[in-house]
Amino acid sequence: MTLRYSTGAGSNSEATSKRPPRWAESLLIHMLKPRDRESIPGDLFEEYREERAPALGRARANLWYYRQVLSLASYHGGPMKRSLMYLCFFTLATSVCLGLTENLLRPPLFEVRIGWAILLGVASLSTILYLVLPEYRLLRILVSLGAFLMLSPAIGAIAMTLGGEGHALLIGAVVILQFSLSVLTLLFVSDTPGSLLHL
Amino acid sequence: MADILGGFEQAVLLTVLKLGDGAYGRTILKEVSICLNRDVAAGAVYATLDRLEAKGLISSRLAPGTPARGGRARRYYELAAAGMGALNETKAALENLWRHAAWPVGGDA
């Protein structure tokens, strides 16, 4: 019985070391289109097992696998894009409710809260438009630009209201930076031929 | 005349042509990385294959899997007649453009 247990554990461990992390594999399978759910994970499994794991070792081979999953996430959205869209709709609705509530109740620092609500709403709306209209690059640029122009005065107004306090300016700067990076990601990381970073 | 193919599209099409019967995702990814002399992300290759197939420049078929790949099917790619035409047209167009420029551009590198 001990022998059987020992042999089983050994082969199990060996099999585990020669396959990519299961959670990453499951994530990959779920975000691919049905037609690719066998072939692409199979190709990466084969490459991992035959080349990467023996040459790089398990940890670095896993890193390689994560990178491939991330790259495929950018190009093969599928169900993941739909999930993201539902989340964005939820956030958009929430931000509208929050903004209206803050405006009615006007608690201390309500301007900051409204600013955050606007930020969430604009970011969500931009993401939704990006997901729904991947082909219309010019429209995406205009929407993103409009969103940014809307956001900047809002942040500025909040900072002015608070007398230019350091923390408000800092938050504003961080938020603008974060939003700019999001816009860049939306514009340039895409599965459409029009994307500037498209290879 | 059809649109000129992008650089990466040309690389993928020429790799499919070169690999012949052995052109499937993994071999294409590896060959493109070797030819371009850099580590190419799988997403870029599969998205390009997807797009080229949608344009009718390549076709694909599924083949049974092997134990080495966990029993999962392989998708083999093949250059279609339209793909060969697009490659020929692209090469002709680029050569036509380069004819009027001295190489290397701007003098000795």
Coordinates of C-alpha atoms in Angstrom, one line a residue:
Chain A
M1 CA 0.0 0.0 0.0
T2 CA 2.9 2.3 0.9
L3 CA 4.6 1.4 -2.4
R4 CA 1.4 2.1 -4.4
Y5 CA 1.0 5.5 -2.6
S6 CA 4.6 6.4 -3.2
T7 CA 4.6 5.6 -6.9
G8 CA 1.3 7.4 -7.4
A9 CA 2.6 10.5 -5.7
G10 CA 5.8 10.5 -7.7
S11 CA 4.1 10.2 -11.1
N12 CA 1.5 12.7 -10.1
S13 CA 4.2 15.2 -9.2
E14 CA 6.0 14.6 -12.4
A15 CA 2.9 15.0 -14.4
T16 CA 2.1 18.3 -12.5
S17 CA 5.6 19.7 -13.2
K18 CA 5.2 19.1 -16.9
R19 CA 2.0 20.9 -17.3
P20 CA 1.1 24.6 -17.1
P21 CA -0.7 25.9 -14.0
R22 CA -4.3 24.6 -14.2
W23 CA -5.9 27.9 -13.2
A24 CA -4.1 29.7 -16.1
E25 CA -5.1 27.0 -18.5
S26 CA -8.8 27.2 -17.4
L27 CA -8.7 31.0 -17.7
L28 CA -7.3 30.7 -21.2
I29 CA -9.9 28.1 -22.3
H30 CA -12.8 30.2 -21.0
M31 CA -11.7 33.4 -22.8
L32 CA -11.2 31.8 -26.2
K33 CA -13.8 31.4 -28.9
P34 CA -15.2 27.8 -28.9
R35 CA -13.4 26.9 -32.1
D36 CA -10.0 27.7 -30.5
R37 CA -10.6 26.0 -27.1
E38 CA -8.8 22.8 -28.1
S39 CA -6.1 23.9 -30.5
I40 CA -4.6 27.0 -28.8
P41 CA -4.3 25.5 -25.3
G42 CA -3.0 22.3 -26.9
D43 CA -0.3 24.3 -28.7
L44 CA 0.8 26.1 -25.6
F45 CA 0.6 22.9 -23.5
E46 CA 2.9 21.2 -26.1
E47 CA 5.4 24.1 -26.2
Y48 CA 5.4 24.3 -22.4
R49 CA 6.0 20.5 -21.9
E50 CA 8.5 19.9 -24.8
E51 CA 10.5 23.1 -24.8
R52 CA 9.9 25.7 -22.0
A53 CA 9.7 23.6 -18.9
P54 CA 12.9 21.5 -19.7
A55 CA 14.9 24.5 -20.8
L56 CA 13.7 27.2 -18.4
G57 CA 12.6 25.3 -15.3
R58 CA 9.1 25.3 -13.9
A59 CA 8.9 28.8 -12.5
R60 CA 10.2 30.6 -15.6
A61 CA 8.1 28.3 -17.8
N62 CA 5.1 29.3 -15.8
L63 CA 6.0 33.0 -16.4
W64 CA 6.2 32.4 -20.1
Y65 CA 2.8 30.7 -20.0
Y66 CA 1.2 33.6 -18.1
R67 CA 2.6 36.0 -20.7
Q68 CA 1.0 34.0 -23.5
V69 CA -2.3 33.9 -21.7
L70 CA -2.2 37.7 -21.2
S71 CA -1.3 38.2 -24.9
L72 CA -4.2 36.1 -25.9
A73 CA -6.5 37.9 -23.6
S74 CA -5.7 41.1 -25.5
Y75 CA -6.5 39.5 -28.8
H76 CA -9.2 36.9 -28.1
G77 CA -11.6 38.6 -25.7
G78 CA -14.7 36.6 -26.4
P79 CA -16.7 35.9 -23.2
M80 CA -14.3 37.9 -21.1
K81 CA -15.1 41.0 -23.1
R82 CA -18.8 40.4 -22.5
S83 CA -18.2 40.0 -18.8
L84 CA -16.2 43.2 -18.8
M85 CA -19.1 44.9 -20.6
Y86 CA -21.6 43.8 -18.0
L87 CA -19.3 45.0 -15.2
C88 CA -19.0 48.4 -17.0
F89 CA -22.7 48.7 -17.3
F90 CA -23.1 48.0 -13.6
T91 CA -20.4 50.6 -12.7
L92 CA -21.9 53.1 -15.0
A93 CA -25.4 52.7 -13.4
T94 CA -23.8 52.8 -9.9
S95 CA -21.8 56.0 -10.7
V96 CA -24.9 57.8 -12.0
C97 CA -26.8 56.8 -8.8
L98 CA -23.9 57.9 -6.6
G99 CA -23.5 61.2 -8.4
L100 CA -27.2 62.0 -8.0
T101 CA -27.3 61.0 -4.4
E102 CA -24.2 63.0 -3.5
N103 CA -25.7 66.0 -5.3
L104 CA -28.9 65.8 -3.3
L105 CA -27.5 65.1 0.1
R106 CA -24.4 67.3 -0.2
P107 CA -22.3 65.7 2.6
P108 CA -18.8 67.1 3.4
L109 CA -16.5 66.8 0.4
F110 CA -19.3 65.8 -1.8
E111 CA -17.5 67.4 -4.8
V112 CA -14.7 64.8 -4.5
R113 CA -17.3 62.0 -4.4
I114 CA -19.1 63.4 -7.4
G115 CA -15.7 63.7 -9.2
W116 CA -15.0 60.0 -8.5
A117 CA -18.5 59.1 -9.7
I118 CA -17.9 61.0 -12.9
L119 CA -14.6 59.3 -13.3
L120 CA -16.1 55.9 -12.9
G121 CA -18.9 56.6 -15.3
V122 CA -16.7 58.1 -18.0
A123 CA -14.2 55.3 -17.8
S124 CA -17.0 52.7 -17.9
L125 CA -18.7 54.4 -20.8
S126 CA -15.5 54.6 -22.8
T127 CA -14.8 50.9 -22.1
I128 CA -18.3 49.9 -23.2
L129 CA -18.0 51.9 -26.4
Y130 CA -14.6 50.4 -27.1
L131 CA -15.9 46.9 -26.6
V132 CA -19.0 47.5 -28.6
L133 CA -17.4 49.4 -31.5
P134 CA -14.0 47.9 -32.0
E135 CA -14.0 48.8 -35.7
Y136 CA -14.7 52.5 -35.4
R137 CA -11.3 53.7 -34.3
L138 CA -11.9 57.4 -35.1
L139 CA -15.1 57.4 -33.0
R140 CA -13.2 55.7 -30.1
I141 CA -10.5 58.4 -30.3
L142 CA -13.2 61.1 -30.2
V143 CA -15.0 59.5 -27.3
S144 CA -11.8 59.0 -25.4
L145 CA -10.7 62.6 -26.1
G146 CA -14.2 63.9 -25.1
A147 CA -14.1 61.9 -21.9
F148 CA -10.7 63.2 -21.0
L149 CA -11.7 66.8 -21.7
M150 CA -14.8 66.3 -19.5
L151 CA -12.7 64.8 -16.7
S152 CA -9.9 67.3 -16.5
P153 CA -12.1 70.3 -15.6
A154 CA -14.0 68.2 -13.1
I155 CA -10.7 67.3 -11.4
G156 CA -9.6 70.9 -11.6
A157 CA -12.9 72.2 -10.1
I158 CA -12.6 69.8 -7.2
A159 CA -9.0 70.9 -6.5
M160 CA -10.1 74.6 -6.7
T161 CA -13.1 73.9 -4.4
L162 CA -10.8 72.4 -1.8
G163 CA -8.4 75.4 -2.0
G164 CA -5.8 73.4 -3.9
E165 CA -5.1 71.1 -1.0
G166 CA -2.2 68.8 -1.6
H167 CA -4.0 65.6 -1.3
A168 CA -6.8 66.7 -3.7
L169 CA -4.2 67.7 -6.3
L170 CA -2.3 64.5 -5.8
I171 CA -5.5 62.4 -6.2
G172 CA -6.4 64.4 -9.2
A173 CA -3.0 63.9 -10.8
V174 CA -3.0 60.2 -10.1
V175 CA -6.5 59.8 -11.5
I176 CA -5.7 61.8 -14.6
L177 CA -2.6 59.6 -15.1
Q178 CA -4.5 56.4 -14.6
F179 CA -7.2 57.6 -16.9
S180 CA -4.7 58.5 -19.6
L181 CA -3.1 55.1 -19.3
S182 CA -6.5 53.5 -19.7
V183 CA -7.3 55.6 -22.8
L184 CA -3.9 54.6 -24.3
T185 CA -4.7 50.9 -23.5
L186 CA -8.1 51.2 -25.1
L187 CA -6.7 52.9 -28.2
F188 CA -3.6 50.9 -28.8
V189 CA -4.2 47.4 -27.3
S190 CA -6.8 46.0 -29.6
D191 CA -7.6 43.0 -31.9
T192 CA -8.4 45.3 -34.8
P193 CA -6.1 46.0 -37.7
G194 CA -6.4 49.8 -37.1
S195 CA -4.7 49.6 -33.7
L196 CA -1.3 51.4 -33.7
L197 CA 0.4 48.6 -31.8
H198 CA -1.1 45.9 -34.0
L199 CA 1.5 43.5 -35.4
Chain B
M1 CA -5.0 45.7 -56.8
A2 CA -5.5 44.3 -53.3
D3 CA -4.2 46.1 -50.2
I4 CA -0.5 45.5 -49.4
L5 CA -0.1 43.0 -46.6
G6 CA 1.3 44.2 -43.3
G7 CA 4.8 43.1 -42.3
F8 CA 3.6 40.7 -39.7
E9 CA 0.9 39.3 -42.0
Q10 CA 3.6 38.6 -44.6
A11 CA 5.8 36.9 -42.0
V12 CA 2.9 34.6 -40.9
L13 CA 1.9 33.8 -44.5
L14 CA 5.4 33.1 -45.6
T15 CA 5.9 30.9 -42.6
V16 CA 2.7 28.9 -43.4
L17 CA 4.1 28.5 -46.9
K18 CA 7.5 27.4 -45.7
L19 CA 6.2 24.9 -43.1
G20 CA 3.8 23.3 -45.6
D21 CA 2.0 20.3 -44.1
G22 CA 3.6 21.0 -40.6
A23 CA 2.1 24.4 -40.2
Y24 CA 0.1 24.6 -37.0
G25 CA 0.0 27.2 -34.2
R26 CA 3.1 26.1 -32.3
T27 CA 5.4 25.6 -35.3
I28 CA 4.2 28.9 -36.8
L29 CA 4.9 30.8 -33.6
K30 CA 8.3 29.3 -33.2
E31 CA 9.3 29.9 -36.9
V32 CA 8.1 33.5 -36.9
S33 CA 10.1 34.1 -33.7
I34 CA 13.2 32.7 -35.2
C35 CA 12.8 34.6 -38.5
L36 CA 12.0 37.9 -36.8
N37 CA 14.7 37.3 -34.2
R38 CA 12.6 38.2 -31.3
D39 CA 10.2 36.5 -28.8
V40 CA 6.7 36.9 -30.4
A41 CA 3.6 36.7 -28.3
A42 CA 1.2 33.9 -29.1
G43 CA -1.7 36.3 -29.1
A44 CA -0.2 38.3 -32.0
V45 CA 0.3 35.1 -34.1
Y46 CA -3.2 33.6 -33.4
A47 CA -4.9 36.9 -34.0
T48 CA -3.1 37.3 -37.3
L49 CA -4.0 33.7 -38.3
D50 CA -7.6 34.4 -37.4
R51 CA -7.7 37.6 -39.5
L52 CA -6.0 36.0 -42.5
E53 CA -8.4 33.1 -42.4
A54 CA -11.4 35.6 -42.2
K55 CA -9.9 37.3 -45.3
G56 CA -9.8 33.9 -47.1
L57 CA -6.0 34.0 -47.5
I58 CA -5.4 30.8 -45.5
S59 CA -7.6 27.8 -44.6
S60 CA -7.5 25.5 -41.6
R61 CA -8.4 22.0 -40.6
L62 CA -8.5 20.2 -37.3
A63 CA -6.4 17.1 -36.7
P64 CA -6.6 14.6 -33.8
G65 CA -4.5 15.5 -30.7
T66 CA -1.6 13.6 -29.3
P67 CA -0.6 12.7 -25.7
A68 CA 2.2 15.3 -25.9
R69 CA -0.5 18.0 -26.1
G70 CA -2.9 16.5 -23.6
G71 CA -4.9 14.9 -26.4
R72 CA -6.1 18.2 -27.7
A73 CA -6.7 18.7 -31.4
R74 CA -4.3 20.5 -33.7
R75 CA -5.4 23.2 -36.1
Y76 CA -3.3 23.0 -39.3
Y77 CA -3.1 26.0 -41.6
E78 CA -2.7 26.1 -45.4
L79 CA -2.1 28.9 -47.8
A80 CA -5.1 29.5 -50.0
A81 CA -4.9 30.7 -53.6
A82 CA -5.9 34.2 -52.5
G83 CA -3.1 34.1 -50.0
M84 CA -0.5 33.3 -52.7
G85 CA -2.0 36.1 -54.9
A86 CA -1.8 38.6 -52.0
L87 CA 1.9 37.7 -51.3
N88 CA 2.8 38.1 -55.0
E89 CA 1.0 41.4 -55.2
T90 CA 2.6 42.7 -52.0
K91 CA 6.1 41.7 -53.1
A92 CA 5.6 43.3 -56.5
A93 CA 4.2 46.5 -55.0
L94 CA 7.1 46.7 -52.5
E95 CA 9.7 46.1 -55.1
N96 CA 8.2 48.8 -57.2
L97 CA 8.4 51.2 -54.3
W98 CA 12.0 50.3 -53.5
R99 CA 13.1 50.6 -57.1
H100 CA 13.2 54.4 -56.7
A101 CA 15.2 54.4 -53.4
A102 CA 18.9 53.7 -52.9
W103 CA 19.6 51.2 -50.2
P104 CA 20.5 51.6 -47.4
V105 CA 18.3 54.7 -47.2
G106 CA 20.3 57.7 -46.0
G107 CA 23.7 56.3 -47.0
D108 CA 25.9 53.7 -45.4
A109 CA 24.4 52.3 -42.2

